[in-house]
Amino acid sequence: MAFRRFSRRQFAGLTAWLAAGLSSPSAGSDQAATAGEDGSPNRAASPGFPNGFLWGTATSSYQIEGAVNLDGRGQSIWDRFAHTRGTISDHSNADTATDHYRLYKEDVQLMKALGVNAYRFSIAWSRVFPDGAGAPNPTGLDFYNRLLDELLANGIEPFVTLYHWDLPQALQDRFGGWTSRDTSKAFADYAAFVAERLSDRVKHFFTINECSRFVHHGYGIGVEAPGLKLSQSGLNQVRHHVALGHGLAVQAIRAHGRAGTRVGPAENAVSCIPAINTPANVRAAEIATRELNAGYMTVMLEGKYTDAFLAQTGSDAPKYTAEDLRVISSPVDFVGLNVYTPNHYVVAADNERGFILAPFPASFPHMKASWLRPGPEAIYWVPRHVARLWNVKSIYITENGTSGSDQPAADGTIYDVDRIMYLRNYLTQLQRATSEGVPVLGYFLWSLMDNFEWLDGFEQRFGLYHVDFETKRRTPKLSASFYRETITRNAVA
Ligand code: PNW
């Protein structure tokens, strides 16, 4: 069977298989593959996703690059944090990670083998500005020039995240990081510089990845960099500075990017799912979405903190000006949404808030990561709520995926059917959304390859490609075939 033969092969075999135009894994199944002669997706023939839908994978700089001391890169708060004893569960760090800095050309071929036409990656701020601000480091930027050229030469459209948590340590030392609005301003200067240099090839920028996660973990409970545990008022001020940094960066990219450069956030909105699909519960889930995302998405898209947010934070509310709110809500071209899991199942209620959040039963299943409860309908409801609440016309799913135990079977293949189950169900719900007109334009699967999973070190693997962290060898898991098949059909395989 073509399928088994392919699965046993390592990366070199995979590309050979694709280059030779051998029959795809679906050959002989009841649904014919729709790839054209050159292997490119034949979208018109597919009943699945809209024409022109973008299929991508996602990564971030600190999680994959390694080479932390090469070519003038400055230290980031994650270098410092991961080298602090007791912070990372397996005592690892990302000094070499997947060695993508050296292996980027091979990694672009991994993407090509999947058939993706887009790639979301992040820029390490401290490669470009080793001290966070001041003198740029051209050698650091050159890495991204090389990567962009390689992507474009292979027909893969770059989507660039400016901040995926690896703040230059110098800004932490000088300003206390995001506790100061000086960091928001430095972020805008860095965004302006990058837009100036890269917007000839990069048409889409994401400002900040998952504000809520890094603020809560890094400044609230202190389990991620920079490892602070601030008071409620301190934490709310950090939130505000991060939102402000987003808005300032939007303005900087507009001012310094080429005409047509598009920009938006990439947020893991708190996902609120109607427990049962009734009009009252759907409305309640929308209200919950607006309130539970008040500190980031709501203020970014409405230009005000909700009454409930201000009442709830009381004297701990952030200090801000009307001008701040205007900046934070600078118009965006799209909203990026990271959707992994249902955060809340919502039931309409006759109370002050208008909803209750159902407690999760202990029996609710989870994937390998205990926080990752599979609830495929999240990827239907989150973009739908966002489109309806704020009249958003363009949405990208900027991350979705799962970790797994990913043990090779006796024949050496990683049959990650749990990941395939997860992806199949989420993509089916995403197709439900696009078929109803929810304006999702593309999907970025997290992640291209196994990588450094923050405080879980190398213990949680999210990749379509398995990485041997000793040899850095990449091997496709069965889910890589699933994703390729889905992209080829432009419909869930
Ligand atoms: C995201 N949650 O983090 C990050 O953007 C990635 O860098 C990370 O590797 C990936 O997802 C997998 O964890 C999240 O608890 C972590 O809901 C946790 C949650 C969501 C996103």
Coordinates of N, CA, C and O in Angstrom, one line a residue, residues 63-182:
Q63 N 10.7 29.0 20.2 CA 10.4 27.6 20.3 C 11.2 26.7 19.2 O 11.3 25.5 19.4
I64 N 11.6 27.3 18.2 CA 12.3 26.5 17.1 C 13.7 26.9 16.7 O 14.5 26.1 16.3
E65 N 14.1 28.2 16.9 CA 15.3 28.7 16.2 C 16.6 28.1 16.8 O 17.5 27.8 16.0
G66 N 16.7 28.1 18.1 CA 18.1 27.8 18.6 C 19.0 29.0 18.3 O 18.6 30.1 18.1
A67 N 20.3 28.7 18.2 CA 21.3 29.7 17.8 C 21.2 31.0 18.6 O 21.2 32.1 18.0
V68 N 21.0 30.8 19.9 CA 20.7 32.0 20.7 C 21.8 32.9 20.8 O 21.6 34.1 21.2
N69 N 23.0 32.5 20.5 CA 24.2 33.4 20.6 C 24.8 33.8 19.3 O 25.8 34.4 19.2
L70 N 24.1 33.4 18.2 CA 24.7 33.6 16.9 C 24.3 35.0 16.3 O 23.2 35.5 16.6
D71 N 25.2 35.5 15.5 CA 25.0 36.6 14.7 C 24.4 37.8 15.4 O 23.6 38.6 15.0
G72 N 24.9 38.0 16.7 CA 24.6 39.2 17.4 C 23.2 39.3 18.1 O 22.8 40.3 18.5
R73 N 22.6 38.1 18.2 CA 21.3 38.1 18.9 C 21.5 38.5 20.3 O 22.3 38.0 21.0
G74 N 20.6 39.4 20.8 CA 20.6 39.7 22.2 C 19.8 38.7 23.1 O 19.0 37.9 22.5
Q75 N 20.0 38.7 24.4 CA 19.3 37.8 25.2 C 17.9 38.2 25.3 O 17.5 39.4 25.3
S76 N 17.0 37.2 25.4 CA 15.6 37.5 25.6 C 15.2 37.0 27.0 O 15.9 36.2 27.7
I77 N 14.0 37.4 27.5 CA 13.5 37.0 28.8 C 13.4 35.5 28.9 O 13.5 34.9 30.0
W78 N 13.1 34.8 27.8 CA 13.0 33.4 27.8 C 14.4 32.7 28.0 O 14.4 31.6 28.6
D79 N 15.4 33.3 27.4 CA 16.7 32.7 27.7 C 17.0 32.7 29.2 O 17.4 31.7 29.8
R80 N 16.8 33.9 29.7 CA 17.1 34.1 31.2 C 16.2 33.1 32.0 O 16.7 32.4 32.9
F81 N 14.9 33.1 31.7 CA 14.0 32.3 32.5 C 14.3 30.8 32.4 O 14.3 30.1 33.4
A82 N 14.5 30.3 31.1 CA 14.7 28.9 31.0 C 16.0 28.4 31.6 O 16.2 27.3 32.0
H83 N 16.9 29.4 31.8 CA 18.2 29.0 32.5 C 18.1 29.2 34.0 O 19.1 29.1 34.7
T84 N 17.0 29.5 34.5 CA 16.8 29.7 35.9 C 16.3 28.3 36.5 O 15.3 27.7 35.9
R85 N 16.9 27.8 37.5 CA 16.6 26.5 38.0 C 15.2 26.4 38.4 O 14.6 27.2 39.0
G86 N 14.6 25.2 38.0 CA 13.3 24.9 38.5 C 12.1 25.5 37.7 O 11.0 25.4 38.1
T87 N 12.4 26.1 36.6 CA 11.4 26.8 35.8 C 10.7 25.9 34.8 O 9.5 26.0 34.5
I88 N 11.5 25.0 34.1 CA 11.1 24.2 33.0 C 11.0 22.7 33.5 O 11.9 22.2 34.1
S89 N 9.9 22.1 33.1 CA 9.6 20.8 33.8 C 10.7 19.7 33.5 O 11.0 19.0 34.4
D90 N 11.3 19.8 32.3 CA 12.4 18.8 32.0 C 13.8 19.4 32.1 O 14.7 18.9 31.6
H91 N 13.8 20.6 32.7 CA 15.1 21.3 33.0 C 15.8 21.6 31.7 O 17.0 21.8 31.6
S92 N 15.0 21.7 30.6 CA 15.6 22.1 29.3 C 15.6 23.6 29.1 O 15.1 24.3 29.9
N93 N 16.1 24.0 27.9 CA 16.0 25.3 27.4 C 16.0 25.2 25.9 O 16.1 24.2 25.4
A94 N 15.8 26.4 25.3 CA 15.7 26.4 23.8 C 17.0 26.9 23.1 O 17.0 27.5 22.1
D95 N 18.2 26.6 23.8 CA 19.4 27.1 23.2 C 19.7 26.6 21.8 O 20.2 27.3 21.0
T96 N 19.3 25.3 21.6 CA 19.4 24.8 20.2 C 18.0 24.5 19.7 O 17.8 24.5 18.4
A97 N 17.0 24.1 20.5 CA 15.7 23.9 20.1 C 15.6 22.9 18.9 O 16.2 21.8 19.0
T98 N 15.0 23.3 17.8 CA 15.0 22.4 16.6 C 16.1 22.8 15.6 O 16.2 22.2 14.6
D99 N 16.9 23.7 16.0 CA 18.0 24.2 15.2 C 17.5 24.8 13.8 O 18.2 24.7 12.8
H100 N 16.3 25.3 13.9 CA 15.7 25.9 12.6 C 16.6 27.0 12.0 O 16.6 27.2 10.8
Y101 N 17.3 27.7 12.9 CA 18.1 28.8 12.4 C 19.1 28.3 11.3 O 19.4 28.9 10.3
R102 N 19.6 27.0 11.5 CA 20.5 26.4 10.5 C 19.7 25.6 9.5 O 20.1 25.5 8.3
L103 N 18.6 25.0 9.9 CA 17.9 24.0 9.0 C 16.7 24.6 8.3 O 15.9 23.9 7.8
Y104 N 16.7 26.0 8.3 CA 15.4 26.6 7.7 C 15.1 26.1 6.3 O 13.9 26.0 6.0
K105 N 16.1 25.9 5.5 CA 15.8 25.5 4.1 C 15.1 24.1 4.1 O 14.2 23.9 3.3
E106 N 15.6 23.2 4.9 CA 15.0 21.9 5.0 C 13.6 22.1 5.5 O 12.7 21.4 5.0
D107 N 13.4 23.0 6.5 CA 12.0 23.2 7.0 C 11.1 23.7 6.0 O 9.9 23.4 6.0
V108 N 11.5 24.6 5.1 CA 10.7 25.1 4.1 C 10.3 23.9 3.2 O 9.1 23.8 2.7
Q109 N 11.2 23.0 2.9 CA 10.8 21.8 2.1 C 9.8 20.9 2.9 O 9.0 20.3 2.2
L110 N 9.9 20.9 4.2 CA 8.9 20.1 5.0 C 7.5 20.7 4.7 O 6.5 20.0 4.6
M111 N 7.5 22.0 4.7 CA 6.2 22.7 4.4 C 5.7 22.4 3.0 O 4.5 22.1 2.8
K112 N 6.6 22.5 2.1 CA 6.3 22.2 0.7 C 5.7 20.8 0.5 O 4.7 20.6 -0.2
A113 N 6.3 19.9 1.2 CA 5.8 18.5 1.1 C 4.4 18.4 1.7 O 3.7 17.5 1.2
L114 N 4.0 19.2 2.6 CA 2.6 19.2 3.1 C 1.7 19.8 2.1 O 0.5 19.6 2.1
G115 N 2.2 20.7 1.2 CA 1.3 21.4 0.3 C 0.8 22.7 0.8 O -0.1 23.2 0.2
V116 N 1.3 23.2 1.9 CA 0.8 24.4 2.5 C 1.1 25.6 1.6 O 2.1 25.6 0.9
N117 N 0.3 26.6 1.6 CA 0.6 27.8 0.8 C 0.8 29.0 1.7 O 0.9 30.2 1.2
A118 N 0.9 28.8 3.0 CA 1.2 29.9 4.0 C 1.9 29.4 5.2 O 1.9 28.2 5.5
Y119 N 2.7 30.3 5.8 CA 3.5 29.9 7.0 C 3.5 31.1 8.0 O 3.8 32.2 7.6
R120 N 3.1 30.9 9.2 CA 3.1 31.9 10.2 C 4.3 31.6 11.1 O 4.4 30.5 11.7
F121 N 5.2 32.6 11.2 CA 6.4 32.4 12.1 C 6.5 33.8 12.8 O 6.0 34.8 12.4
S122 N 7.4 33.8 13.9 CA 7.6 35.0 14.6 C 9.0 35.5 14.5 O 9.9 34.6 14.2
I123 N 9.2 36.8 14.6 CA 10.6 37.3 14.6 C 11.1 37.5 16.0 O 10.3 38.0 16.9
A124 N 12.3 37.1 16.2 CA 12.9 37.3 17.6 C 13.4 38.8 17.6 O 14.3 39.2 17.0
W125 N 12.6 39.6 18.4 CA 12.9 41.0 18.6 C 14.4 41.2 18.9 O 15.1 42.1 18.3
S126 N 15.0 40.4 19.7 CA 16.4 40.6 20.2 C 17.4 40.2 19.1 O 18.6 40.4 19.3
R127 N 16.9 39.5 18.0 CA 17.9 39.4 16.9 C 18.0 40.7 16.1 O 19.1 41.0 15.6
V128 N 16.9 41.4 16.1 CA 16.8 42.6 15.3 C 17.3 43.8 16.1 O 18.1 44.7 15.6
F129 N 16.9 43.9 17.3 CA 17.4 44.9 18.3 C 17.9 44.2 19.5 O 17.2 43.9 20.4
P130 N 19.2 43.9 19.6 CA 19.8 43.1 20.7 C 19.5 43.7 22.0 O 19.3 43.0 23.0
D131 N 19.4 45.1 22.1 CA 19.1 45.7 23.3 C 17.6 46.2 23.4 O 17.2 47.0 24.2
G132 N 16.8 45.7 22.5 CA 15.4 46.0 22.5 C 15.1 47.3 21.8 O 14.0 47.5 21.2
A133 N 16.0 48.2 21.8 CA 15.8 49.5 21.2 C 17.2 50.0 20.8 O 18.2 49.4 21.1
G134 N 17.3 51.2 20.1 CA 18.6 51.7 19.8 C 19.1 51.2 18.4 O 18.4 51.2 17.4
A135 N 20.3 50.7 18.5 CA 21.0 50.3 17.2 C 20.5 48.9 16.8 O 20.5 47.9 17.5
P136 N 20.0 48.8 15.5 CA 19.6 47.5 15.0 C 20.8 46.7 14.6 O 21.9 47.2 14.5
N137 N 20.5 45.4 14.5 CA 21.6 44.4 14.2 C 21.3 43.8 12.8 O 20.5 42.9 12.7
P138 N 21.9 44.3 11.7 CA 21.5 43.9 10.4 C 21.7 42.4 10.2 O 20.9 41.8 9.5
T139 N 22.7 41.8 10.8 CA 23.0 40.4 10.7 C 21.8 39.6 11.2 O 21.4 38.5 10.7
G140 N 21.2 40.1 12.3 CA 20.0 39.4 12.8 C 18.8 39.4 11.9 O 18.2 38.4 11.7
L141 N 18.6 40.6 11.3 CA 17.5 40.7 10.4 C 17.7 39.8 9.1 O 16.8 39.3 8.5
D142 N 19.0 39.7 8.8 CA 19.3 38.9 7.6 C 18.8 37.5 7.6 O 18.4 36.9 6.6
F143 N 18.7 36.9 8.8 CA 18.2 35.6 8.9 C 16.7 35.6 8.3 O 16.3 34.7 7.5
Y144 N 16.0 36.6 8.7 CA 14.6 36.6 8.2 C 14.5 37.0 6.7 O 13.6 36.5 6.0
N145 N 15.4 37.7 6.2 CA 15.5 38.0 4.8 C 15.7 36.7 4.0 O 15.0 36.4 3.0
R146 N 16.6 35.9 4.5 CA 16.9 34.6 3.9 C 15.7 33.7 3.9 O 15.3 33.0 3.0
L147 N 15.0 33.6 5.1 CA 13.9 32.8 5.3 C 12.7 33.2 4.4 O 12.1 32.4 3.7
L148 N 12.5 34.5 4.3 CA 11.4 35.0 3.4 C 11.7 34.7 2.0 O 10.8 34.2 1.3
D149 N 12.9 34.9 1.5 CA 13.2 34.5 0.2 C 13.0 33.1 -0.1 O 12.5 32.7 -1.2
E150 N 13.4 32.2 0.8 CA 13.2 30.8 0.6 C 11.8 30.4 0.6 O 11.3 29.6 -0.3
L151 N 11.0 31.0 1.4 CA 9.5 30.7 1.4 C 8.9 31.2 0.1 O 8.2 30.4 -0.5
L152 N 9.2 32.4 -0.3 CA 8.6 32.9 -1.5 C 9.0 32.1 -2.8 O 8.2 31.8 -3.7
A153 N 10.3 31.7 -2.8 CA 10.8 30.9 -3.9 C 10.0 29.5 -4.0 O 10.0 28.9 -5.0
N154 N 9.4 29.1 -2.8 CA 8.7 27.9 -2.8 C 7.2 28.0 -2.8 O 6.5 27.1 -2.4
G155 N 6.8 29.2 -3.1 CA 5.3 29.5 -3.2 C 4.6 29.5 -1.9 O 3.4 29.2 -1.8
I156 N 5.3 29.9 -0.8 CA 4.6 29.9 0.5 C 4.6 31.3 1.0 O 5.6 32.0 1.1
E157 N 3.4 31.8 1.3 CA 3.2 33.2 1.7 C 3.5 33.3 3.2 O 2.9 32.7 4.1
P158 N 4.4 34.3 3.5 CA 4.8 34.5 4.9 C 3.7 35.4 5.7 O 3.3 36.4 5.2
F159 N 3.4 34.9 6.9 CA 2.6 35.7 7.8 C 3.5 35.9 9.1 O 3.9 34.9 9.7
V160 N 3.8 37.1 9.4 CA 4.8 37.4 10.5 C 4.2 37.9 11.8 O 3.5 38.9 11.8
T161 N 4.5 37.2 12.8 CA 4.2 37.6 14.2 C 5.3 38.4 14.7 O 6.5 38.0 14.7
L162 N 5.0 39.6 15.2 CA 6.1 40.5 15.7 C 6.5 40.1 17.2 O 7.7 40.3 17.5
Y163 N 5.6 39.6 18.0 CA 5.9 39.4 19.4 C 5.3 38.0 19.8 O 4.1 38.0 20.0
H164 N 6.1 37.0 19.9 CA 5.7 35.8 20.5 C 6.5 35.5 21.8 O 7.2 34.5 21.9
W165 N 6.4 36.5 22.7 CA 6.8 36.3 24.1 C 8.3 36.5 24.4 O 8.6 36.5 25.6
D166 N 9.1 36.5 23.4 CA 10.6 36.6 23.7 C 11.1 38.0 23.7 O 11.9 38.5 22.9
L167 N 10.6 38.7 24.7 CA 11.0 40.1 24.9 C 12.5 40.2 25.1 O 13.1 39.4 25.9
P168 N 13.2 41.2 24.5 CA 14.6 41.4 24.8 C 14.8 41.6 26.3 O 14.1 42.5 26.9
Q169 N 15.7 40.9 26.9 CA 16.0 41.0 28.3 C 16.4 42.4 28.7 O 16.0 42.9 29.8
A170 N 17.0 43.2 27.8 CA 17.4 44.5 28.1 C 16.2 45.4 28.5 O 16.3 46.3 29.3
L171 N 15.1 45.1 27.8 CA 13.9 45.9 28.1 C 13.3 45.6 29.5 O 12.7 46.4 30.2
Q172 N 13.5 44.3 29.8 CA 13.0 43.9 31.2 C 13.9 44.6 32.2 O 13.4 45.1 33.2
D173 N 15.2 44.6 32.0 CA 16.1 45.2 32.9 C 15.9 46.7 33.0 O 15.9 47.2 34.1
R174 N 15.7 47.3 31.9 CA 15.7 48.8 31.9 C 14.3 49.3 32.3 O 14.2 50.3 33.1
F175 N 13.2 48.7 31.9 CA 11.9 49.3 32.1 C 11.0 48.4 32.9 O 9.8 48.7 33.2
G176 N 11.4 47.2 33.3 CA 10.5 46.2 33.9 C 9.6 45.6 32.9 O 8.4 45.2 33.2
G177 N 10.0 45.5 31.6 CA 9.2 44.9 30.6 C 7.9 45.6 30.4 O 7.8 46.9 30.4
W178 N 6.8 44.9 30.3 CA 5.5 45.4 30.0 C 4.9 46.1 31.2 O 3.7 46.6 31.1
T179 N 5.6 46.2 32.4 CA 5.0 47.0 33.5 C 5.1 48.5 33.1 O 4.5 49.3 33.7
S180 N 5.9 48.8 32.1 CA 6.1 50.2 31.7 C 5.6 50.4 30.3 O 5.8 49.6 29.4
R181 N 5.0 51.6 30.0 CA 4.6 51.9 28.7 C 5.8 52.2 27.8 O 5.7 52.4 26.6
D182 N 7.0 52.4 28.4 CA 8.2 52.5 27.5 C 8.4 51.3 26.7 O 8.9 51.3 25.5

